CSV table of C-alpha atoms in Angstrom, one decimal:
chain,number,residue,atom,x,y,z
A,1,MET,CA,111.8,228.3,65.5
A,2,MET,CA,109.5,230.2,66.3
A,3,ALA,CA,111.1,233.2,67.0
A,4,SER,CA,112.6,232.5,64.0
A,5,LYS,CA,109.1,232.9,62.2
A,6,VAL,CA,108.4,236.4,64.8
A,7,ALA,CA,111.3,237.6,63.3
A,8,LEU,CA,110.5,236.8,60.0
A,9,TRP,CA,107.0,238.1,60.6
A,10,SER,CA,108.2,241.6,62.1
A,11,CYS,CA,111.0,242.2,60.0
A,12,ILE,CA,108.2,242.3,57.1
A,13,PHE,CA,105.3,244.7,59.2
A,14,VAL,CA,108.5,246.7,59.6
A,15,PHE,CA,109.4,247.4,55.3
A,16,SER,CA,106.5,247.0,55.0
A,17,LEU,CA,105.2,249.8,56.9
A,18,VAL,CA,108.3,251.7,56.1
A,19,VAL,CA,107.0,251.5,52.2
A,20,ALA,CA,103.5,252.1,53.1
A,21,LEU,CA,105.4,255.8,54.9
A,22,SER,CA,106.7,256.5,51.8
A,23,THR,CA,104.2,255.7,49.5
A,24,GLY,CA,102.3,257.9,51.0
A,25,GLU,CA,105.1,260.7,51.5
A,26,ASP,CA,105.0,260.5,48.5
A,27,GLU,CA,101.5,260.5,47.2
A,28,SER,CA,100.8,264.1,49.6
A,29,LYS,CA,104.1,265.3,48.1
A,30,GLU,CA,103.2,268.3,45.8
A,31,TYR,CA,105.3,269.4,42.8
A,32,VAL,CA,104.0,271.8,41.8
A,33,LEU,CA,105.1,275.0,43.8
A,34,THR,CA,102.2,277.9,44.6
A,35,LEU,CA,103.8,281.3,43.8
A,36,ASP,CA,102.3,284.9,44.5
A,37,HIS,CA,103.3,287.9,44.7
A,38,SER,CA,105.2,287.4,47.6
A,39,ASN,CA,107.5,284.9,45.3
A,40,PHE,CA,106.9,285.2,42.2
A,41,THR,CA,110.3,287.0,41.2
A,42,GLU,CA,112.4,285.5,43.7
A,43,THR,CA,111.3,281.9,42.6
A,44,VAL,CA,110.8,282.4,38.7
A,45,THR,CA,115.3,284.9,38.8
A,46,LYS,CA,116.5,281.5,40.0
A,47,HIS,CA,115.4,279.0,37.5
A,48,ASP,CA,116.3,278.4,33.8
A,49,PHE,CA,112.8,277.1,32.5
A,50,VAL,CA,110.1,277.5,34.7
A,51,VAL,CA,106.1,276.8,33.5
A,52,VAL,CA,103.6,279.2,34.9
A,53,GLU,CA,99.8,278.2,35.2
A,54,PHE,CA,97.3,281.7,35.8
A,55,TYR,CA,94.4,280.0,36.9
A,56,ALA,CA,90.9,281.0,39.0
A,57,PRO,CA,89.8,278.5,41.3
A,58,TRP,CA,86.0,278.5,40.3
A,59,CYS,CA,87.1,277.7,36.7
A,60,GLY,CA,86.2,274.7,35.4
A,61,HIS,CA,89.1,273.9,32.8
A,62,CYS,CA,91.6,274.9,35.6
A,63,GLN,CA,90.5,272.3,37.9
A,64,ASN,CA,90.3,269.4,35.4
A,65,LEU,CA,93.7,270.6,34.2
A,66,ALA,CA,94.6,270.6,37.8
A,67,PRO,CA,95.4,266.7,38.4
A,68,GLU,CA,97.0,266.5,34.9
A,69,TYR,CA,99.5,269.5,36.0
A,70,GLU,CA,100.6,268.2,39.0
A,71,LYS,CA,100.9,264.3,38.1
A,72,ALA,CA,103.1,266.0,34.6
A,73,ALA,CA,105.5,268.1,37.2
A,74,SER,CA,106.0,264.9,39.4
A,75,ILE,CA,107.0,262.8,36.1
A,76,LEU,CA,109.7,266.3,35.1
A,77,SER,CA,110.8,266.6,39.1
A,78,SER,CA,113.8,264.2,38.1
A,79,ASN,CA,114.4,266.0,34.7
A,80,ASP,CA,117.5,267.2,33.7
A,81,PRO,CA,117.1,270.1,32.7
A,82,GLN,CA,115.7,271.5,35.5
A,83,ILE,CA,112.0,271.8,34.8
A,84,VAL,CA,109.9,273.5,37.3
A,85,LEU,CA,106.3,273.7,36.8
A,86,ALA,CA,104.5,276.6,38.8
A,87,LYS,CA,101.0,277.9,39.6
A,88,VAL,CA,98.9,281.3,40.5
A,89,ASN,CA,96.2,282.4,41.5
A,90,ALA,CA,95.3,285.0,38.9
A,91,ASP,CA,91.6,285.5,40.6
A,92,GLU,CA,93.0,287.3,43.7
A,93,LYS,CA,93.7,290.6,43.9
A,94,VAL,CA,97.5,290.5,45.4
A,95,ASN,CA,98.4,288.8,41.8
A,96,GLN,CA,97.1,291.3,39.6
A,97,GLU,CA,99.8,293.0,38.7
A,98,ILE,CA,101.4,289.4,37.9
A,99,SER,CA,98.8,288.6,35.7
A,100,GLU,CA,98.1,291.9,33.7
A,101,LYS,CA,102.1,291.4,33.6
A,102,TYR,CA,102.4,288.8,32.0
A,103,GLU,CA,99.4,290.1,29.8
A,104,VAL,CA,96.1,287.4,31.1
A,105,GLN,CA,93.1,287.9,29.8
A,106,GLY,CA,91.2,283.6,29.8
A,107,PHE,CA,91.8,280.8,32.4
A,108,PRO,CA,94.2,278.4,32.4
A,109,THR,CA,96.4,281.0,30.8
A,110,ILE,CA,99.7,279.0,31.1
A,111,LYS,CA,103.3,280.9,30.1
A,112,ILE,CA,106.8,279.0,29.9
A,113,LEU,CA,109.3,281.2,31.5
A,114,ARG,CA,113.1,280.8,30.7
A,115,LYS,CA,116.1,282.6,31.7
A,116,GLY,CA,115.1,283.8,34.5
A,117,GLY,CA,111.9,285.7,33.2
A,118,THR,CA,114.2,286.7,30.6
A,119,SER,CA,111.7,285.5,27.3
A,120,VAL,CA,108.5,284.3,27.9
A,121,ASN,CA,106.5,281.7,25.4
A,122,GLU,CA,102.6,281.1,25.5
A,123,TYR,CA,102.2,276.8,26.2
A,124,LYS,CA,100.5,275.9,23.4
A,125,GLY,CA,100.7,271.7,24.2
A,126,PRO,CA,98.3,269.1,25.6
A,127,ARG,CA,96.7,269.1,28.5
A,128,ASP,CA,97.4,265.0,29.8
A,129,ALA,CA,100.1,264.5,32.3
A,130,ASP,CA,102.1,263.0,29.9
A,131,GLY,CA,101.5,264.9,26.4
A,132,ILE,CA,102.4,268.0,29.3
A,133,ALA,CA,105.3,266.4,30.0
A,134,GLU,CA,106.8,264.6,26.7
A,135,TYR,CA,106.1,269.0,25.1
A,136,LEU,CA,108.2,270.4,28.0
A,137,LYS,CA,111.3,268.2,27.6
A,138,LYS,CA,111.1,269.2,23.8
A,139,GLN,CA,111.1,273.0,25.2
A,140,THR,CA,114.4,272.9,26.3
A,141,GLY,CA,117.5,273.0,24.7
A,142,SER,CA,118.5,274.7,22.2
A,143,ALA,CA,115.1,275.5,19.3
A,144,SER,CA,117.2,275.0,16.1
A,145,ALA,CA,118.4,271.6,15.7
A,146,GLU,CA,120.8,270.7,13.4
A,147,LEU,CA,120.0,268.5,10.1
A,148,LYS,CA,123.0,266.8,8.7
A,149,SER,CA,122.2,264.4,6.4
A,150,ALA,CA,118.7,263.9,4.4
A,151,ASP,CA,117.5,261.1,6.1
A,152,ASP,CA,117.5,263.9,9.2
A,153,ALA,CA,115.9,266.5,6.6
A,154,THR,CA,113.8,264.3,5.5
A,155,SER,CA,112.2,262.8,9.6
A,156,PHE,CA,112.0,266.2,11.1
A,157,ILE,CA,110.4,268.1,8.2
A,158,GLY,CA,107.8,265.7,7.6
A,159,ASP,CA,104.9,266.1,5.3
A,160,ASN,CA,102.0,267.3,7.5
A,161,LYS,CA,103.7,270.4,9.5
A,162,VAL,CA,104.9,273.5,9.9
A,163,VAL,CA,108.9,273.9,9.8
A,164,ILE,CA,111.2,276.6,9.3
A,165,VAL,CA,115.3,275.4,8.4
A,166,GLY,CA,118.0,278.1,8.1
A,167,VAL,CA,120.7,277.0,5.8
A,168,PHE,CA,123.5,279.1,6.1
A,169,PRO,CA,127.5,278.5,5.4
A,170,LYS,CA,128.6,278.7,8.3
A,171,PHE,CA,127.0,278.5,11.9
A,172,SER,CA,127.3,281.9,12.9
A,173,GLY,CA,127.5,285.5,11.7
A,174,GLU,CA,124.4,287.8,12.1
A,175,GLU,CA,122.0,286.0,10.6
A,176,PHE,CA,122.8,283.2,12.5
A,177,GLU,CA,121.9,284.7,15.5
A,178,SER,CA,119.1,286.6,14.4
A,179,PHE,CA,117.8,283.3,13.2
A,180,LEU,CA,117.8,281.9,16.5
A,181,ALA,CA,116.8,284.3,18.1
A,182,VAL,CA,113.4,284.1,16.2
A,183,ALA,CA,113.5,280.0,16.6
A,184,ASP,CA,114.0,280.6,21.0
A,185,LYS,CA,110.7,283.2,20.6
A,186,LEU,CA,108.6,281.6,18.5
A,187,ARG,CA,109.1,277.4,19.1
A,188,SER,CA,106.0,277.4,21.1
A,189,ASP,CA,103.9,277.9,17.8
A,190,TYR,CA,106.8,276.4,15.5
A,191,GLU,CA,109.8,273.6,14.7
A,192,PHE,CA,113.4,275.1,13.7
A,193,ALA,CA,115.9,273.6,12.5
A,194,HIS,CA,119.2,274.3,10.7
A,195,THR,CA,122.2,272.8,8.1
A,196,LEU,CA,125.1,273.4,6.0
A,197,ASP,CA,123.5,271.6,3.1
A,198,ALA,CA,120.4,272.9,1.0
A,199,LYS,CA,121.2,269.4,-1.1
A,200,HIS,CA,119.7,267.8,2.6
A,201,LEU,CA,116.2,269.4,1.9
A,202,PRO,CA,113.5,267.7,0.6
A,203,ARG,CA,111.9,270.5,-1.5
A,204,GLY,CA,112.9,274.2,-3.5
A,205,GLU,CA,116.7,274.8,-4.8
A,206,SER,CA,118.9,272.8,-3.5
A,207,SER,CA,122.3,275.2,-4.5
A,208,VAL,CA,121.5,277.8,-2.1
A,209,SER,CA,124.6,278.0,0.0
A,210,GLY,CA,123.0,280.9,1.8
A,211,PRO,CA,122.3,281.9,4.4
A,212,LEU,CA,118.6,281.4,3.4
A,213,VAL,CA,115.5,280.4,5.6
A,214,ARG,CA,113.2,278.1,4.2
A,215,LEU,CA,109.6,277.3,5.3
A,216,PHE,CA,108.0,274.3,4.3
A,217,LYS,CA,104.3,273.6,4.8
A,218,PRO,CA,102.2,271.5,3.8
A,219,PHE,CA,99.1,273.4,1.5
A,220,ASP,CA,100.0,275.7,-1.0
A,221,GLU,CA,103.3,276.8,-2.6
A,222,LEU,CA,104.7,273.7,0.2
A,223,PHE,CA,107.3,275.8,0.6
A,224,VAL,CA,108.9,279.7,-0.2
A,225,ASP,CA,112.0,281.4,0.3
A,226,SER,CA,113.5,284.4,2.2
A,227,LYS,CA,116.3,286.0,3.0
A,228,ASP,CA,115.8,289.0,4.6
A,229,PHE,CA,117.1,288.6,8.7
A,230,ASN,CA,116.1,291.1,10.3
A,231,VAL,CA,114.4,289.8,13.0
A,232,ASP,CA,110.5,291.4,13.3
A,233,ALA,CA,110.4,290.8,9.7
A,234,LEU,CA,111.4,287.1,10.0
A,235,GLU,CA,109.4,286.8,12.1
A,236,LYS,CA,106.6,288.4,10.1
A,237,PHE,CA,107.2,287.0,7.4
A,238,ILE,CA,106.9,283.3,9.6
A,239,GLU,CA,104.0,283.9,10.8
A,240,ASP,CA,102.3,285.4,7.2
A,241,SER,CA,103.4,282.2,5.5
A,242,SER,CA,102.5,279.7,8.2
A,243,ALA,CA,99.0,280.5,7.0
A,244,PRO,CA,96.9,278.7,4.4
A,245,ILE,CA,95.8,281.6,2.1
A,246,VAL,CA,92.8,279.9,2.7
A,247,THR,CA,91.7,278.0,5.8
A,248,VAL,CA,89.3,275.7,6.0
A,249,TYR,CA,87.2,274.6,8.1
A,250,ASP,CA,85.7,271.3,8.8
A,251,ASP,CA,85.7,268.3,11.1
A,252,GLU,CA,89.6,267.5,10.1
A,253,PRO,CA,91.5,267.7,12.9
A,254,SER,CA,94.6,268.2,11.2
A,255,ASN,CA,93.1,271.7,10.2
A,256,HIS,CA,92.6,272.6,13.8
A,257,PRO,CA,95.8,274.5,13.8
A,258,TYR,CA,95.4,277.1,11.4
A,259,ILE,CA,92.4,278.0,12.8
A,260,VAL,CA,93.1,278.9,16.5
A,261,LYS,CA,95.9,280.7,14.2
A,262,TYR,CA,93.1,281.8,12.1
A,263,PHE,CA,91.4,283.9,14.9
A,264,ASP,CA,94.3,284.2,16.9
A,265,SER,CA,91.8,282.2,19.4
A,266,PRO,CA,92.2,281.5,23.6
A,267,LEU,CA,90.4,277.8,22.2
A,268,ASP,CA,93.9,276.0,23.1
A,269,LYS,CA,94.3,276.7,26.4
A,270,VAL,CA,91.2,274.3,27.2
A,271,VAL,CA,90.2,272.1,24.3
A,272,PRO,CA,93.0,269.8,22.5
A,273,PHE,CA,93.6,269.8,18.9
A,274,HIS,CA,92.6,266.2,18.4
A,275,SER,CA,89.3,266.5,20.6
A,276,ILE,CA,86.1,265.6,19.3
A,277,SER,CA,84.6,268.2,20.4
A,278,PHE,CA,86.5,270.8,18.7
A,279,THR,CA,84.3,271.9,16.2
A,280,PHE,CA,81.2,273.0,18.6
A,281,ALA,CA,83.8,274.3,21.5
A,282,PHE,CA,85.6,276.1,18.5
A,283,TRP,CA,82.6,278.3,17.9
A,284,LYS,CA,80.8,278.4,20.5
A,285,ILE,CA,84.3,279.4,22.3
A,286,TYR,CA,85.4,281.7,19.8
A,287,PHE,CA,82.6,284.1,19.6
A,288,ALA,CA,82.0,283.5,23.2
A,289,SER,CA,85.5,285.8,24.4
A,290,LEU,CA,85.3,288.1,21.5
A,291,HIS,CA,85.1,290.7,23.7
A,292,GLU,CA,87.5,289.3,25.9
A,293,ILE,CA,90.6,289.1,23.6
A,294,SER,CA,93.1,292.0,23.3
A,295,GLU,CA,94.6,294.2,20.4
A,296,HIS,CA,98.0,292.7,21.2
A,297,HIS,CA,96.6,289.5,19.7
A,298,ALA,CA,99.3,288.9,16.4
A,299,MET,CA,97.1,287.8,13.3
A,300,SER,CA,94.1,288.0,14.5
A,301,ASN,CA,93.9,291.6,15.1
A,302,GLU,CA,96.0,292.8,12.5
A,303,TYR,CA,92.9,291.7,9.4
A,304,ASN,CA,89.3,291.5,8.3
A,305,LYS,CA,89.0,288.8,8.1
A,306,ALA,CA,86.7,286.7,4.5
A,307,MET,CA,84.4,284.3,6.0
A,308,LEU,CA,82.4,281.9,3.6
A,309,PHE,CA,79.7,279.0,5.4
A,310,LEU,CA,78.5,276.9,2.9
A,311,ASN,CA,77.2,273.5,2.5
A,312,PHE,CA,80.7,270.9,1.0
A,313,SER,CA,78.9,268.5,-0.6
A,314,GLY,CA,75.9,271.3,-2.4
A,315,ASP,CA,75.6,271.1,-5.8
A,316,SER,CA,77.7,273.9,-6.6
A,317,ALA,CA,80.4,274.0,-3.7
A,318,ASP,CA,83.0,273.1,-5.9
A,319,SER,CA,82.3,275.7,-8.4
A,320,ILE,CA,82.3,278.2,-5.3
A,321,LYS,CA,85.3,277.1,-3.8
A,322,THR,CA,87.6,277.2,-7.2
A,323,ASN,CA,86.4,280.5,-7.4
A,324,TYR,CA,86.9,280.7,-3.3
A,325,GLN,CA,90.2,280.5,-3.6
A,326,GLU,CA,90.7,282.9,-6.7
A,327,VAL,CA,89.8,285.6,-5.2
A,328,ALA,CA,91.7,284.8,-1.7
A,329,GLU,CA,94.9,284.6,-3.9
A,330,GLN,CA,94.1,288.0,-5.4
A,331,HIS,CA,93.4,289.5,-2.3
A,332,LYS,CA,97.1,288.3,-0.3
A,333,GLY,CA,98.7,290.3,1.0
A,334,ASP,CA,96.3,293.4,1.5
A,335,GLY,CA,94.9,293.2,4.7
A,336,LEU,CA,91.9,290.3,4.6
A,337,ILE,CA,92.1,286.9,5.3
A,338,PHE,CA,89.8,284.3,3.8
A,339,LEU,CA,88.5,281.5,5.5
A,340,LEU,CA,86.1,278.6,4.1
A,341,GLY,CA,83.6,276.7,6.3
A,342,ASP,CA,81.6,273.5,6.3
A,343,LEU,CA,78.0,274.5,7.3
A,344,GLU,CA,77.4,271.8,9.3
A,345,ALA,CA,80.5,272.1,11.7
A,346,SER,CA,79.6,276.0,11.2
A,347,GLN,CA,76.2,276.5,13.2
A,348,SER,CA,77.5,277.8,16.4
A,349,ALA,CA,79.1,280.7,13.9
A,350,LEU,CA,75.8,281.6,12.3
A,351,GLN,CA,73.9,281.9,15.6
A,352,TYR,CA,76.8,284.7,16.6
A,353,PHE,CA,76.1,286.6,13.6
A,354,GLY,CA,72.4,286.4,13.4
A,355,LEU,CA,71.8,284.4,11.2
A,356,LYS,CA,70.2,281.5,9.2
A,357,GLU,CA,70.6,278.4,7.3
A,358,ASN,CA,69.1,279.0,4.0
A,359,GLN,CA,70.6,282.2,3.5
A,360,ALA,CA,73.7,279.7,3.0
A,361,PRO,CA,75.8,280.2,1.3
A,362,LEU,CA,76.6,283.4,2.3
A,363,LEU,CA,80.2,285.2,2.9
A,364,VAL,CA,80.8,287.5,6.2
A,365,ILE,CA,83.3,289.9,6.2
A,366,GLN,CA,84.3,290.8,10.2
A,367,THR,CA,86.6,294.1,9.9
A,368,THR,CA,89.1,294.8,13.3
A,369,ASP,CA,86.8,297.4,14.3
A,370,GLY,CA,83.8,294.7,14.6
A,371,LYS,CA,82.3,295.6,11.7
A,372,LYS,CA,80.3,292.9,9.8
A,373,TYR,CA,79.6,293.0,6.1
A,374,LEU,CA,77.0,290.0,4.2
A,375,LYS,CA,76.4,288.3,0.8
A,376,SER,CA,73.6,286.2,1.4
A,377,ASN,CA,72.6,282.8,-0.8
A,378,LEU,CA,76.0,283.5,-2.9
A,379,GLU,CA,76.6,281.8,-6.2
A,380,SER,CA,79.8,281.4,-7.8
A,381,ASP,CA,79.6,284.3,-10.1
A,382,HIS,CA,78.8,286.8,-7.4
A,383,ILE,CA,82.5,286.6,-5.4
A,384,ALA,CA,84.6,288.6,-6.7
A,385,PRO,CA,82.2,291.9,-7.7
A,386,TRP,CA,81.0,291.8,-3.7
A,387,VAL,CA,84.3,291.1,-2.3
A,388,LYS,CA,85.3,294.0,-4.9
A,389,GLU,CA,82.2,296.5,-3.5
A,390,TYR,CA,83.6,295.7,-0.3
A,391,LYS,CA,87.1,297.5,-0.5
A,392,GLU,CA,85.7,300.2,-2.5
A,393,GLY,CA,83.1,301.5,0.3
A,394,LYS,CA,80.0,300.6,-1.0
A,395,VAL,CA,78.6,297.4,0.8
A,396,PRO,CA,76.9,299.2,4.3
A,397,PRO,CA,77.5,297.4,7.0
A,398,PHE,CA,75.2,294.3,8.3
A,399,ILE,CA,73.8,295.1,12.2
A,400,LYS,CA,72.6,291.6,14.3
A,401,SER,CA,69.6,293.3,16.3
A,402,GLU,CA,67.1,291.4,18.0
A,403,PRO,CA,63.5,291.7,17.2
A,404,ILE,CA,62.2,295.3,18.8
A,405,PRO,CA,59.8,294.6,21.5
A,406,GLU,CA,56.0,295.4,21.3
A,407,ALA,CA,55.7,295.6,24.5
A,408,ASN,CA,58.4,297.6,27.2
A,409,GLU,CA,56.6,298.7,29.8
A,410,GLU,CA,58.7,297.5,32.5
A,411,PRO,CA,60.3,299.8,34.8
A,412,VAL,CA,64.2,298.3,33.0
A,413,LYS,CA,63.6,299.0,29.2
A,414,VAL,CA,64.3,296.8,27.1
A,415,VAL,CA,66.7,297.9,24.0
A,416,VAL,CA,68.1,296.5,20.9
A,417,ALA,CA,70.7,297.6,18.5
A,418,ASP,CA,67.9,298.1,16.5
A,419,SER,CA,66.5,300.6,18.6
A,420,LEU,CA,69.5,301.5,20.7
A,421,ASP,CA,69.9,305.0,18.7
A,422,ASP,CA,66.3,306.4,19.9
A,423,LEU,CA,66.1,305.1,23.0
A,424,VAL,CA,69.2,305.9,24.0
A,425,THR,CA,71.7,308.2,21.5
A,426,LYS,CA,68.9,310.6,20.8
A,427,SER,CA,66.9,310.5,23.9
A,428,GLY,CA,68.0,313.3,25.8
A,429,LYS,CA,67.2,312.3,29.2
A,430,ASN,CA,69.2,310.8,31.4
A,431,GLY,CA,69.2,306.6,31.7
A,432,VAL,CA,71.4,303.4,33.0
A,433,TYR,CA,71.9,301.3,30.9
A,434,ASP,CA,73.2,297.7,31.6
A,435,MET,CA,72.3,294.0,32.0
A,436,GLN,CA,71.1,293.7,35.0
A,437,LEU,CA,70.1,296.8,37.1
A,438,CYS,CA,66.4,296.0,37.6
A,439,ARG,CA,66.3,296.5,41.6
A,440,VAL,CA,67.6,300.0,41.3
A,441,HIS,CA,66.2,303.6,42.6
A,442,ARG,CA,65.5,305.6,40.0
A,443,PHE,CA,66.8,309.2,41.3
A,444,PHE,CA,65.8,311.5,38.5
A,445,LEU,CA,66.1,308.6,35.9
A,446,HIS,CA,63.9,308.4,32.8
A,447,TYR,CA,65.4,305.4,32.3
A,448,ILE,CA,67.2,302.0,33.4
A,449,ILE,CA,67.3,299.9,30.4
A,450,ARG,CA,68.8,296.6,29.5
A,451,LEU,CA,70.9,295.6,26.8
A,452,ASP,CA,71.3,291.9,25.4
A,453,ALA,CA,75.5,292.0,24.2
A,454,THR,CA,75.8,288.6,22.9
A,455,ALA,CA,72.7,289.2,20.4
A,456,ASN,CA,73.1,292.5,19.3
A,457,ASP,CA,76.1,294.4,17.7
A,458,ILE,CA,77.1,297.7,20.3
A,459,PRO,CA,79.0,300.6,18.6
A,460,GLY,CA,82.8,298.9,20.0
A,461,ASP,CA,84.1,303.1,19.6
A,462,THR,CA,81.5,304.0,21.9
A,463,TYR,CA,80.9,301.5,24.0
A,464,ASP,CA,84.0,299.4,25.7
A,465,VAL,CA,82.1,295.7,26.4
A,466,LYS,CA,84.5,292.9,27.9
A,467,GLY,CA,82.7,291.6,30.3
A,468,PHE,CA,78.9,291.5,31.4
A,469,PRO,CA,77.6,293.1,32.7
A,470,THR,CA,79.1,296.5,32.0
A,471,VAL,CA,77.2,299.5,32.6
A,472,TYR,CA,77.0,302.5,31.5
A,473,PHE,CA,75.6,306.5,32.4
A,474,ARG,CA,74.3,308.6,29.6
A,475,SER,CA,73.2,311.9,30.8
A,476,ALA,CA,70.2,313.7,29.5
A,477,SER,CA,73.1,316.0,28.1
A,478,GLY,CA,75.1,313.0,26.3
A,479,LYS,CA,77.6,312.8,28.9
A,480,LEU,CA,78.7,308.4,28.7
A,481,VAL,CA,80.3,307.7,32.0
A,482,GLN,CA,81.7,304.1,32.5
A,483,TYR,CA,80.6,302.6,36.1
A,484,GLU,CA,83.2,300.6,37.4
A,485,GLY,CA,82.4,300.3,41.1
A,486,ASP,CA,80.8,297.8,43.5
A,487,LYS,CA,77.5,295.8,42.4
A,488,THR,CA,75.5,297.4,45.8
A,489,LYS,CA,72.3,299.5,45.4
A,490,GLN,CA,73.8,302.2,47.8
A,491,ASP,CA,77.4,302.2,44.9
A,492,ILE,CA,74.9,301.9,41.8
A,493,ILE,CA,73.3,305.6,43.2
A,494,ASP,CA,75.9,307.2,44.6
A,495,PHE,CA,77.4,307.0,40.8
A,496,ILE,CA,73.9,308.3,39.2
A,497,GLU,CA,74.1,311.0,41.9
A,498,LYS,CA,77.3,312.3,40.8
A,499,ASN,CA,77.1,311.7,37.2
A,500,ARG,CA,73.0,312.8,36.3
A,501,ASP,CA,71.8,316.0,34.9
A,502,LYS,CA,70.2,318.4,37.4
A,503,VAL,CA,67.2,319.4,36.6
A,504,ALA,CA,65.6,321.8,39.5
A,505,GLN,CA,62.9,320.4,41.1
A,506,GLN,CA,62.6,317.8,39.8
A,507,GLU,CA,59.8,315.1,41.7
A,508,PRO,CA,61.9,312.2,42.6
A,509,ALA,CA,60.3,308.8,40.8
A,510,LYS,CA,58.9,306.0,43.3
A,511,ASP,CA,61.5,303.4,44.8
A,512,GLU,CA,61.2,300.5,42.5
A,513,LEU,CA,62.4,298.1,45.6
């Protein structure tokens, strides 16, 4: 009897040990592949569906995403078809070529690579493990679903999202192939479907036999048709038609995807649409990253932006909104896109533009080259004539500037937007213009100048500021050279010596160290 008990407990102990060991192995296993310059191409080429996170170890958003990304990889490890999750340290110089190829502008950036890397899409899904897994499952397979009945169409299209449906007499031919190509390219942004019978669709002419593309949306005219199946034209039709004539910025979560589209912002990389912090985070992240958003972004850099900020509950709000909508409709398609922002939700926007709340209602137009035009204390009947004057070139640009310092006697001079021209452009002196150059030798220099580029507008056609600190040297003769070397004292001195205009028998300034 005793022997039997001993044997039983021995079995239980061994079983428990095996379970513990297997559990430990499972917990320690990493499901996210680590890629770098040595194995990236090989790994991507041999898989049909790879998701790659480009991260930096110091990035807080990347650190928050890491456990959710790993958990999602674990959930998807047994999925059929296979979904591979990987990561690349984009902060390492050896991986710089990969980052540049995939246009990594911020962290984390997540790309979906299909068909051995021949098809690339931006990941625009959730940031929690379950959400990531569900989103990626929907990204596999066909990019367009077939609608076989009215119930299929009603369920798929719904009432609160943008959906693109192709109507075809048969599922073959050049038009159908073009539709599928666009669907595959834009599947991260929109939902696509196709049908043989327009009678299944909830809105629009039901007698058409196609080929035709019908875009359904929860705003403005609710649906719009196109018969142009040129791939580029179809893509442009979808991008243009899927944005409201006036994008509304307030605390309503359903508006948030259209705000991100309006600015083509990197916000979706770090803040989910449903986040309660969206209102604060959007303006903070968008305006903080304006200098880092590259020209390749589709919507935000093709259009000048008109932004009207007002108190939505104010006495004149309804009248202003109505007139603003009418003006937006009149200017649809002429290179100007419109946003209506609730004042309470837009405090960071006012701060960015250097404006005060008592200037509202106020209308700001920001052009693709960074210039700003402003109409403050706006009345309803001011909107149309002011926009007309702007279009005719009669409105002078607004320049944000800190006050010119009353005392400016420190070794490193402070320059603001209003004094930039006098102290820099017209000075006729050698000078270094930077954020943080307080402790360098001033050999044959008249000025070392510091400018806060977040609080002052600077001419983008002269100074290319994409990060901080950005350092320029301007010689007495007007030659402007950007410094891209190491931030060491000797390297900076050598750079100055190389680029300064030489002045015979000029005494060197004292060492400020």
